[in-house]
GROMACS .gro file of C-alpha atoms in nm:
model
  420
    1MET     CA    1  21.230   3.793   3.226
    2ALA     CA    2  21.017   3.553   3.423
    3GLY     CA    3  20.862   3.695   3.734
    4THR     CA    4  20.766   4.026   3.576
    5GLU     CA    5  20.456   4.192   3.441
    6SER     CA    6  20.547   4.421   3.157
    7GLU     CA    7  20.462   4.531   2.809
    8PRO     CA    8  20.657   4.400   2.505
    9THR     CA    9  21.016   4.511   2.477
   10GLY     CA   10  21.088   4.794   2.237
   11ALA     CA   11  21.288   5.103   2.171
   12ARG     CA   12  21.424   5.163   2.518
   13ASP     CA   13  21.673   4.875   2.500
   14ALA     CA   14  21.834   5.041   2.200
   15SER     CA   15  21.887   5.362   2.398
   16LEU     CA   16  22.064   5.194   2.691
   17PRO     CA   17  22.436   5.251   2.738
   18ALA     CA   18  22.652   4.972   2.596
   19ARG     CA   19  22.742   4.831   2.937
   20ALA     CA   20  22.376   4.821   3.043
   21LYS     CA   21  22.278   4.646   2.715
   22ILE     CA   22  22.540   4.377   2.771
   23ALA     CA   23  22.429   4.332   3.133
   24VAL     CA   24  22.061   4.304   3.039
   25THR     CA   25  22.136   4.049   2.768
   26ALA     CA   26  22.358   3.841   2.996
   27GLY     CA   27  22.092   3.849   3.267
   28LYS     CA   28  21.826   3.727   3.026
   29VAL     CA   29  22.050   3.442   2.910
   30ALA     CA   30  22.122   3.339   3.271
   31ALA     CA   31  21.750   3.348   3.353
   32ALA     CA   32  21.666   3.135   3.049
   33VAL     CA   33  21.930   2.877   3.141
   34SER     CA   34  21.795   2.865   3.497
   35ARG     CA   35  21.440   2.808   3.373
   36LYS     CA   36  21.551   2.537   3.132
   37ALA     CA   37  21.732   2.363   3.416
   38GLY     CA   38  21.413   2.368   3.623
   39ARG     CA   39  21.556   2.601   3.889
   40GLY     CA   40  21.263   2.843   3.900
   41SER     CA   41  21.178   3.159   3.713
   42GLY     CA   42  21.539   3.272   3.680
   43SER     CA   43  21.459   3.628   3.780
   44VAL     CA   44  21.696   3.637   4.077
   45ILE     CA   45  21.997   3.475   3.909
   46GLY     CA   46  21.935   3.686   3.599
   47GLY     CA   47  21.937   4.003   3.808
   48LYS     CA   48  22.250   3.897   3.996
   49VAL     CA   49  22.439   3.836   3.673
   50ALA     CA   50  22.323   4.167   3.527
   51LEU     CA   51  22.420   4.364   3.838
   52ARG     CA   52  22.761   4.196   3.852
   53LEU     CA   53  22.829   4.328   3.501
   54ASP     CA   54  22.678   4.673   3.565
   55PRO     CA   55  22.633   4.772   3.932
   56ASP     CA   56  22.443   5.086   3.824
   57LEU     CA   57  22.194   4.894   3.610
   58LEU     CA   58  21.896   4.933   3.845
   59ALA     CA   59  21.930   5.312   3.841
   60THR     CA   60  21.972   5.311   3.462
   61LEU     CA   61  21.661   5.100   3.404
   62ALA     CA   62  21.450   5.315   3.640
   63GLU     CA   63  21.566   5.645   3.493
   64ASN     CA   64  21.274   5.698   3.253
   65LEU     CA   65  21.004   5.536   3.465
   66ASP     CA   66  20.755   5.685   3.710
   67VAL     CA   67  20.831   5.447   3.997
   68VAL     CA   68  20.626   5.352   4.301
   69LEU     CA   69  20.782   5.134   4.569
   70VAL     CA   70  20.571   4.919   4.801
   71SER     CA   71  20.710   4.786   5.128
   72ALA     CA   72  20.558   4.618   5.433
   73THR     CA   73  20.574   4.303   5.639
   74ASN     CA   74  20.238   4.181   5.508
   75GLY     CA   75  20.039   4.254   5.194
   76LYS     CA   76  20.305   4.408   4.974
   77THR     CA   77  20.275   4.154   4.691
   78THR     CA   78  19.897   4.196   4.674
   79THR     CA   79  19.914   4.575   4.702
   80THR     CA   80  20.180   4.588   4.431
   81ARG     CA   81  19.948   4.391   4.204
   82LEU     CA   82  19.651   4.618   4.282
   83ILE     CA   83  19.852   4.935   4.216
   84ALA     CA   84  19.985   4.791   3.890
   85GLU     CA   85  19.631   4.719   3.772
   86ALA     CA   86  19.516   5.068   3.869
   87LEU     CA   87  19.803   5.244   3.691
   88ARG     CA   88  19.744   5.051   3.370
   89ALA     CA   89  19.456   5.293   3.324
   90ALA     CA   90  19.723   5.557   3.254
   91GLY     CA   91  19.988   5.361   3.066
   92PRO     CA   92  20.203   5.048   3.038
   93VAL     CA   93  20.341   4.904   3.362
   94VAL     CA   94  20.639   4.691   3.454
   95SER     CA   95  20.623   4.515   3.791
   96ASN     CA   96  20.794   4.236   3.984
   97ALA     CA   97  20.460   4.058   3.992
   98LEU     CA   98  20.581   3.732   4.146
   99GLY     CA   99  20.744   3.897   4.446
  100ALA     CA  100  21.120   3.880   4.372
  101ASN     CA  101  21.166   4.189   4.585
  102MET     CA  102  21.539   4.229   4.650
  103PRO     CA  103  21.768   4.430   4.418
  104ALA     CA  104  21.848   4.138   4.185
  105GLY     CA  105  21.483   4.046   4.133
  106ILE     CA  106  21.382   4.410   4.091
  107THR     CA  107  21.656   4.468   3.833
  108SER     CA  108  21.542   4.158   3.645
  109ALA     CA  109  21.184   4.286   3.643
  110LEU     CA  110  21.271   4.632   3.514
  111ALA     CA  111  21.489   4.480   3.242
  112GLY     CA  112  21.175   4.325   3.096
  113GLY     CA  113  20.975   4.648   3.070
  114SER     CA  114  21.130   4.842   2.786
  115ASP     CA  115  20.811   5.024   2.683
  116ALA     CA  116  20.669   5.079   3.032
  117ARG     CA  117  20.573   5.419   3.165
  118PHE     CA  118  20.529   5.308   3.527
  119GLY     CA  119  20.739   5.081   3.747
  120VAL     CA  120  20.542   4.929   4.035
  121ILE     CA  121  20.796   4.760   4.255
  122GLU     CA  122  20.755   4.549   4.567
  123VAL     CA  123  21.060   4.594   4.792
  124ASP     CA  124  21.181   4.382   5.082
  125GLU     CA  125  21.176   4.594   5.399
  126LYS     CA  126  21.549   4.558   5.453
  127TYR     CA  127  21.635   4.698   5.108
  128LEU     CA  128  21.382   4.982   5.084
  129ALA     CA  129  21.620   5.274   5.140
  130MET     CA  130  21.877   5.130   4.899
  131VAL     CA  131  21.621   5.072   4.622
  132ALA     CA  132  21.467   5.416   4.679
  133ARG     CA  133  21.811   5.573   4.637
  134ASP     CA  134  21.867   5.394   4.304
  135THR     CA  135  21.519   5.428   4.151
  136ARG     CA  136  21.424   5.782   4.264
  137PRO     CA  137  21.055   5.688   4.308
  138LYS     CA  138  20.766   5.927   4.265
  139ALA     CA  139  20.573   5.746   4.541
  140ILE     CA  140  20.649   5.503   4.823
  141ALA     CA  141  20.374   5.302   4.995
  142LEU     CA  142  20.443   5.193   5.354
  143LEU     CA  143  20.173   4.953   5.472
  144ASN     CA  144  20.276   4.795   5.805
  145LEU     CA  145  20.562   4.663   6.016
  146SER     CA  146  20.545   4.357   6.240
  147ARG     CA  147  20.777   4.078   6.354
  148ASP     CA  148  20.896   3.862   6.067
  149GLN     CA  149  21.218   3.667   6.004
  150LEU     CA  150  21.383   3.802   6.317
  151ASP     CA  151  21.704   3.616   6.232
  152ARG     CA  152  21.735   3.824   5.913
  153ALA     CA  153  21.530   4.141   5.930
  154ALA     CA  154  21.590   4.243   6.295
  155GLU     CA  155  21.340   4.378   6.546
  156THR     CA  156  21.053   4.591   6.417
  157ARG     CA  157  21.151   4.912   6.592
  158MET     CA  158  21.500   4.886   6.441
  159MET     CA  159  21.344   4.841   6.098
  160ALA     CA  160  21.123   5.147   6.151
  161GLU     CA  161  21.434   5.346   6.245
  162LYS     CA  162  21.612   5.230   5.929
  163TRP     CA  163  21.317   5.341   5.719
  164ARG     CA  164  21.305   5.675   5.899
  165GLU     CA  165  21.673   5.745   5.843
  166GLY     CA  166  21.686   5.606   5.491
  167LEU     CA  167  21.382   5.793   5.358
  168GLN     CA  168  21.416   6.131   5.527
  169ASP     CA  169  21.566   6.295   5.217
  170THR     CA  170  21.337   6.133   4.961
  171GLU     CA  171  21.146   6.355   4.719
  172ALA     CA  172  20.879   6.086   4.681
  173VAL     CA  173  20.525   6.120   4.807
  174VAL     CA  174  20.506   5.869   5.092
  175ILE     CA  175  20.168   5.698   5.132
  176ALA     CA  176  20.173   5.564   5.488
  177ASN     CA  177  19.939   5.371   5.717
  178ALA     CA  178  19.842   5.613   5.994
  179ASP     CA  179  19.707   5.327   6.207
  180ASP     CA  180  20.050   5.166   6.248
  181PRO     CA  181  20.267   5.362   6.497
  182LEU     CA  182  20.587   5.210   6.358
  183VAL     CA  183  20.503   5.310   6.002
  184THR     CA  184  20.397   5.656   6.121
  185TRP     CA  185  20.727   5.700   6.303
  186ALA     CA  186  20.920   5.592   5.993
  187ALA     CA  187  20.724   5.820   5.758
  188SER     CA  188  20.709   6.125   5.981
  189SER     CA  189  21.065   6.223   5.884
  190CYS     CA  190  20.962   6.251   5.516
  191LYS     CA  191  20.884   6.576   5.339
  192LYS     CA  192  20.557   6.476   5.169
  193VAL     CA  193  20.329   6.225   5.341
  194VAL     CA  194  19.977   6.113   5.255
  195TRP     CA  195  19.824   5.940   5.557
  196VAL     CA  196  19.585   5.648   5.506
  197ALA     CA  197  19.360   5.501   5.778
  198ALA     CA  198  19.399   5.141   5.662
  199GLY     CA  199  19.362   4.972   6.001
  200GLN     CA  200  19.586   4.744   6.206
  201ALA     CA  201  19.448   4.413   6.328
  202TRP     CA  202  19.779   4.295   6.479
  203LYS     CA  203  19.892   4.540   6.748
  204GLU     CA  204  20.135   4.328   6.950
  205ASP     CA  205  20.447   4.488   6.802
  206ALA     CA  206  20.343   4.847   6.871
  207TRP     CA  207  20.273   4.888   7.242
  208SER     CA  208  20.584   5.093   7.311
  209CYS     CA  209  20.636   5.436   7.161
  210PRO     CA  210  20.894   5.428   6.879
  211ALA     CA  211  20.980   5.791   6.954
  212CYS     CA  212  21.059   5.767   7.326
  213GLY     CA  213  20.998   5.408   7.442
  214GLY     CA  214  20.699   5.499   7.658
  215VAL     CA  215  20.385   5.288   7.684
  216MET     CA  216  20.147   5.351   7.394
  217GLN     CA  217  19.782   5.424   7.471
  218ARG     CA  218  19.553   5.255   7.217
  219PRO     CA  219  19.184   5.339   7.273
  220GLY     CA  220  18.987   5.193   6.982
  221ASP     CA  221  19.152   5.278   6.650
  222ASP     CA  222  19.338   5.575   6.798
  223TRP     CA  223  19.686   5.566   6.951
  224PHE     CA  224  19.912   5.813   7.128
  225CYS     CA  225  20.202   5.837   7.371
  226GLN     CA  226  20.128   6.036   7.687
  227GLU     CA  227  20.497   6.079   7.762
  228CYS     CA  228  20.619   6.251   7.443
  229GLY     CA  229  20.299   6.342   7.256
  230PHE     CA  230  20.367   6.123   6.952
  231ARG     CA  231  20.022   6.037   6.815
  232ARG     CA  232  19.820   5.911   6.523
  233PRO     CA  233  19.804   6.171   6.243
  234ASN     CA  234  19.476   6.276   6.086
  235PRO     CA  235  19.431   6.061   5.774
  236HIS     CA  236  19.378   6.200   5.425
  237TRP     CA  237  19.231   5.870   5.297
  238ALA     CA  238  19.038   5.609   5.494
  239LEU     CA  239  18.876   5.269   5.470
  240GLN     CA  240  18.518   5.293   5.595
  241GLY     CA  241  18.331   4.965   5.576
  242THR     CA  242  18.363   4.863   5.211
  243HIS     CA  243  18.426   5.216   5.082
  244VAL     CA  244  18.735   5.426   5.022
  245ILE     CA  245  18.697   5.779   5.158
  246ASP     CA  246  18.911   6.023   4.959
  247PRO     CA  247  19.051   6.361   5.080
  248GLN     CA  248  18.740   6.541   4.948
  249ARG     CA  249  18.521   6.302   5.153
  250GLY     CA  250  18.399   6.122   4.843
  251ALA     CA  251  18.304   5.760   4.911
  252TRP     CA  252  18.397   5.498   4.651
  253PRO     CA  253  18.283   5.133   4.677
  254ILE     CA  254  18.545   4.857   4.683
  255GLN     CA  255  18.432   4.548   4.494
  256LEU     CA  256  18.730   4.316   4.503
  257GLN     CA  257  18.734   3.948   4.417
  258LEU     CA  258  19.008   3.905   4.678
  259PRO     CA  259  18.874   3.814   5.024
  260GLY     CA  260  18.909   3.978   5.365
  261ARG     CA  261  18.941   4.313   5.537
  262ALA     CA  262  19.316   4.317   5.483
  263ASN     CA  263  19.261   4.337   5.110
  264LEU     CA  264  19.009   4.619   5.153
  265ALA     CA  265  19.290   4.802   5.335
  266ASN     CA  266  19.533   4.716   5.056
  267ALA     CA  267  19.288   4.856   4.801
  268THR     CA  268  19.252   5.178   5.001
  269SER     CA  269  19.627   5.235   5.006
  270SER     CA  270  19.643   5.144   4.637
  271ALA     CA  271  19.377   5.403   4.549
  272ALA     CA  272  19.575   5.668   4.738
  273VAL     CA  273  19.889   5.573   4.544
  274ALA     CA  274  19.705   5.578   4.210
  275ALA     CA  275  19.580   5.930   4.284
  276VAL     CA  276  19.942   6.051   4.305
  277PHE     CA  277  19.975   5.947   3.939
  278GLY     CA  278  19.648   6.110   3.835
  279VAL     CA  279  19.422   5.802   3.833
  280ALA     CA  280  19.085   5.877   3.994
  281PRO     CA  281  18.963   5.649   4.277
  282GLN     CA  282  18.664   5.515   4.083
  283VAL     CA  283  18.886   5.422   3.789
  284ALA     CA  284  19.153   5.266   4.009
  285LEU     CA  285  18.905   5.059   4.212
  286GLU     CA  286  18.722   4.939   3.902
  287ARG     CA  287  19.048   4.806   3.757
  288MET     CA  288  19.133   4.632   4.086
  289ARG     CA  289  18.819   4.419   4.048
  290SER     CA  290  18.994   4.213   3.781
  291VAL     CA  291  19.245   4.067   4.029
  292THR     CA  292  19.134   3.719   4.141
  293ALA     CA  293  19.460   3.579   4.282
  294VAL     CA  294  19.814   3.704   4.342
  295ALA     CA  295  20.106   3.471   4.273
  296GLY     CA  296  19.885   3.177   4.374
  297ARG     CA  297  19.748   3.338   4.690
  298TYR     CA  298  19.371   3.281   4.728
  299ASP     CA  299  19.364   3.036   4.435
  300VAL     CA  300  19.111   2.755   4.464
  301VAL     CA  301  19.259   2.450   4.293
  302GLN     CA  302  19.150   2.092   4.227
  303TYR     CA  303  19.365   1.819   4.379
  304GLN     CA  304  19.275   1.453   4.423
  305GLY     CA  305  18.915   1.541   4.342
  306ARG     CA  306  18.894   1.807   4.615
  307ASP     CA  307  18.880   2.187   4.614
  308ILE     CA  308  19.174   2.337   4.804
  309ARG     CA  309  19.213   2.709   4.870
  310LEU     CA  310  19.577   2.818   4.898
  311LEU     CA  311  19.653   3.086   5.157
  312LEU     CA  312  19.988   3.238   5.253
  313ALA     CA  313  20.065   3.332   5.615
  314LYS     CA  314  20.425   3.387   5.715
  315ASN     CA  315  20.417   3.565   6.052
  316PRO     CA  316  20.174   3.623   6.343
  317ALA     CA  317  20.007   3.923   6.179
  318GLY     CA  318  19.954   3.728   5.857
  319TRP     CA  319  19.811   3.424   6.037
  320LEU     CA  320  19.568   3.648   6.226
  321GLU     CA  321  19.435   3.795   5.902
  322THR     CA  322  19.419   3.453   5.736
  323PHE     CA  323  19.215   3.297   6.017
  324SER     CA  324  18.951   3.563   5.951
  325LEU     CA  325  18.922   3.443   5.588
  326ILE     CA  326  18.870   3.070   5.624
  327ASP     CA  327  18.532   2.900   5.626
  328GLY     CA  328  18.405   2.805   5.972
  329PRO     CA  329  18.409   2.459   6.135
  330PRO     CA  330  18.394   2.180   6.035
  331THR     CA  331  18.595   2.295   5.730
  332PRO     CA  332  18.922   2.096   5.720
  333VAL     CA  333  19.242   2.298   5.748
  334VAL     CA  334  19.592   2.200   5.637
  335LEU     CA  335  19.883   2.386   5.801
  336SER     CA  336  20.236   2.371   5.661
  337VAL     CA  337  20.543   2.546   5.804
  338ASN     CA  338  20.906   2.543   5.687
  339ALA     CA  339  21.210   2.722   5.828
  340LEU     CA  340  21.433   2.753   5.522
  341ASP     CA  341  21.644   3.061   5.446
  342ALA     CA  342  21.361   3.232   5.258
  343ASP     CA  343  21.127   3.179   5.554
  344GLY     CA  344  21.367   3.274   5.831
  345THR     CA  345  21.508   2.993   6.041
  346ASP     CA  346  21.369   3.122   6.374
  347THR     CA  347  21.026   2.963   6.436
  348SER     CA  348  20.970   3.116   6.779
  349TRP     CA  349  20.691   3.323   6.619
  350LEU     CA  350  20.471   3.013   6.621
  351TRP     CA  351  20.402   3.079   6.989
  352ASP     CA  352  20.260   3.423   6.911
  353VAL     CA  353  19.995   3.290   6.669
  354ASP     CA  354  19.645   3.246   6.811
  355TYR     CA  355  19.593   2.891   6.686
  356GLU     CA  356  19.310   2.853   6.936
  357ARG     CA  357  19.096   3.015   6.664
  358LEU     CA  358  19.107   2.681   6.480
  359ALA     CA  359  18.903   2.502   6.749
  360GLY     CA  360  18.640   2.282   6.584
  361HIS     CA  361  18.830   2.245   6.256
  362PRO     CA  362  18.983   1.912   6.155
  363VAL     CA  363  19.352   2.015   6.135
  364PHE     CA  364  19.633   1.844   5.941
  365VAL     CA  365  19.996   1.942   5.993
  366LEU     CA  366  20.285   1.896   5.751
  367GLY     CA  367  20.603   2.069   5.639
  368GLN     CA  368  20.965   2.076   5.749
  369ARG     CA  369  20.878   2.207   6.095
  370LYS     CA  370  20.558   2.007   6.143
  371LEU     CA  371  20.668   1.879   6.485
  372ASP     CA  372  20.734   2.234   6.611
  373LEU     CA  373  20.387   2.328   6.491
  374ALA     CA  374  20.238   2.014   6.646
  375VAL     CA  375  20.378   2.109   6.988
  376ARG     CA  376  20.220   2.454   6.955
  377LEU     CA  377  19.883   2.305   6.858
  378GLU     CA  378  19.902   2.058   7.147
  379VAL     CA  379  19.947   2.348   7.390
  380ALA     CA  380  19.653   2.522   7.221
  381GLY     CA  381  19.437   2.219   7.302
  382LEU     CA  382  19.352   2.141   6.938
  383GLN     CA  383  19.278   1.806   6.781
  384PHE     CA  384  19.510   1.751   6.482
  385HIS     CA  385  19.689   1.493   6.268
  386VAL     CA  386  20.055   1.508   6.170
  387VAL     CA  387  20.085   1.389   5.809
  388ASP     CA  388  20.367   1.333   5.562
  389SER     CA  389  20.207   1.483   5.253
  390LEU     CA  390  19.918   1.688   5.120
  391GLU     CA  391  19.787   1.374   4.954
  392GLN     CA  392  19.764   1.200   5.292
  393ALA     CA  393  19.586   1.502   5.444
  394VAL     CA  394  19.333   1.507   5.160
  395ARG     CA  395  19.262   1.135   5.202
  396MET     CA  396  19.197   1.181   5.574
  397ALA     CA  397  19.004   1.509   5.556
  398PRO     CA  398  18.624   1.509   5.587
  399PRO     CA  399  18.417   1.635   5.292
  400GLY     CA  400  18.416   2.000   5.186
  401ARG     CA  401  18.662   2.254   5.059
  402ILE     CA  402  19.001   2.237   5.229
  403GLU     CA  403  19.176   2.552   5.350
  404ALA     CA  404  19.555   2.515   5.310
  405ILE     CA  405  19.761   2.774   5.501
  406ALA     CA  406  20.139   2.779   5.465
  407ASN     CA  407  20.437   3.003   5.513
  408TYR     CA  408  20.652   3.111   5.221
  409THR     CA  409  20.850   2.810   5.097
  410ALA     CA  410  20.584   2.568   5.223
  411PHE     CA  411  20.330   2.760   5.015
  412GLN     CA  412  20.547   2.726   4.703
  413GLN     CA  413  20.580   2.353   4.771
  414LEU     CA  414  20.203   2.314   4.798
  415ARG     CA  415  20.159   2.501   4.468
  416LYS     CA  416  20.396   2.256   4.297
  417VAL     CA  417  20.215   1.956   4.444
  418VAL     CA  418  19.870   2.066   4.331
  419ALA     CA  419  20.007   2.161   3.988
  420GLY     CA  420  20.100   1.797   3.937
   0.00000   0.00000   0.00000
C-alpha cells in the first residue's frame, strides 16, 4: 500500500487466515480507489477498511515480525527512517515510511510487507500502548515529550503517565532518552530499559517533577528533584559531539546527510535500537548516511527559479530545533501555519515559540492562520510581509535560497505547490 516501505509481497499472504486475507485485499482495493480519486496515498482509508473487516488484523500481521515502535513528539518520522535503514543490514524491513502513525495507517503499512523480517513502526503518542499490546514489539524507542496538539493529545505529564501505565508490563527493550524527565518517568516502570543521552534543547515542559510535582533542578545537562530523589539515570549510550558512544565506550562517527543536532540525537537513539537487533553501531551508522530527506523534510526543491528548503516544525520544541538549522540573515524565510484537525486546532503554542531568533531575516507569512502568526511576529518586533501564496513570497523575496518552515498540513500544502 502507499505510504509504506517494504519488500515485494510473497508467501506470507498465503499463510494468513481467511478473514485476514479478505481484509488485506479489501484494504488494498480501498487504498487504490482513494489514490485514483486523488485523495492521497490511501493508506489510512485502506487500513480503516481492513480493520473494520478484521479487528485483529494488526496483531495478525505483526505476529511473525521483529517489531520496533518509535514514539515521540518530535523526530519520530526521521528516527523511524534511520532505524529502518540500519536494520536493512540484517534483513527486509516494512515501515510506515510516510508517517501514517495511527492504527489504520500502521495496519496498512504492515499489510504491504509480506516478506519482511522487521517492522519499524512510527506510532502516534496517544496510541502507543494500544499498538504495543497488538504488535508485541521487541523494542520501543521513546525520544521526547513536549506540548503538541493540546486539544487532542492532552498535557505532557498526562501523556507520560499514560505511557508509564501502558508500557509497564511490556517485554520489549525500551530505548529511552535519559535527558527528558518525562520520558524517563514513563520508561522507569518498564522491565528492560536502555538509557540514551540524546539531549533536550526544549526544557519548558519539564520543570516540575513528574513523580511528585516538585520543582526540577536542571544544572547543565543533569536534572533531579530534591523533594523525592527522582533523577536522571546513567546513560548506556550517548551523543558526544558528532560521535555515538556505545556501552563499551567505543566512539563511532555520525556522518549524516540530514542537518542539525536533533538528527545526531536521532541517529544515536537509532544506533541503540539497531544494537538490540544485533546490528553493530558502525554498520548502522554507515547505512544511515544514505538518508537525504524524510517524507519531504529537508528537501531542497526548485520553484519559480529559486531554491527552497522545506522544513517541518509543528510545536515549540520543533521550531526551536528548526531555527538552529536555517542559514543566517539575510536569508529569506517563509513561515506557514494551519490549524486543521491534523495540526491541532489550538494555536496558543505560537506564543511559546522564540520567533525573535528570526531578527534580520526577511520573513513572509502565509497559511490558514497567517494573521495569528502575524500578531505573534508583531509582538516579537520582526519585520514581515503577509502574503497569499508561496508564489507571491518568492516574487518578493531577496536573492538566495529560501527557508520554508511550516507545520504539518501547511507543509504538505507547500510540497504540493512546489511539485507543480
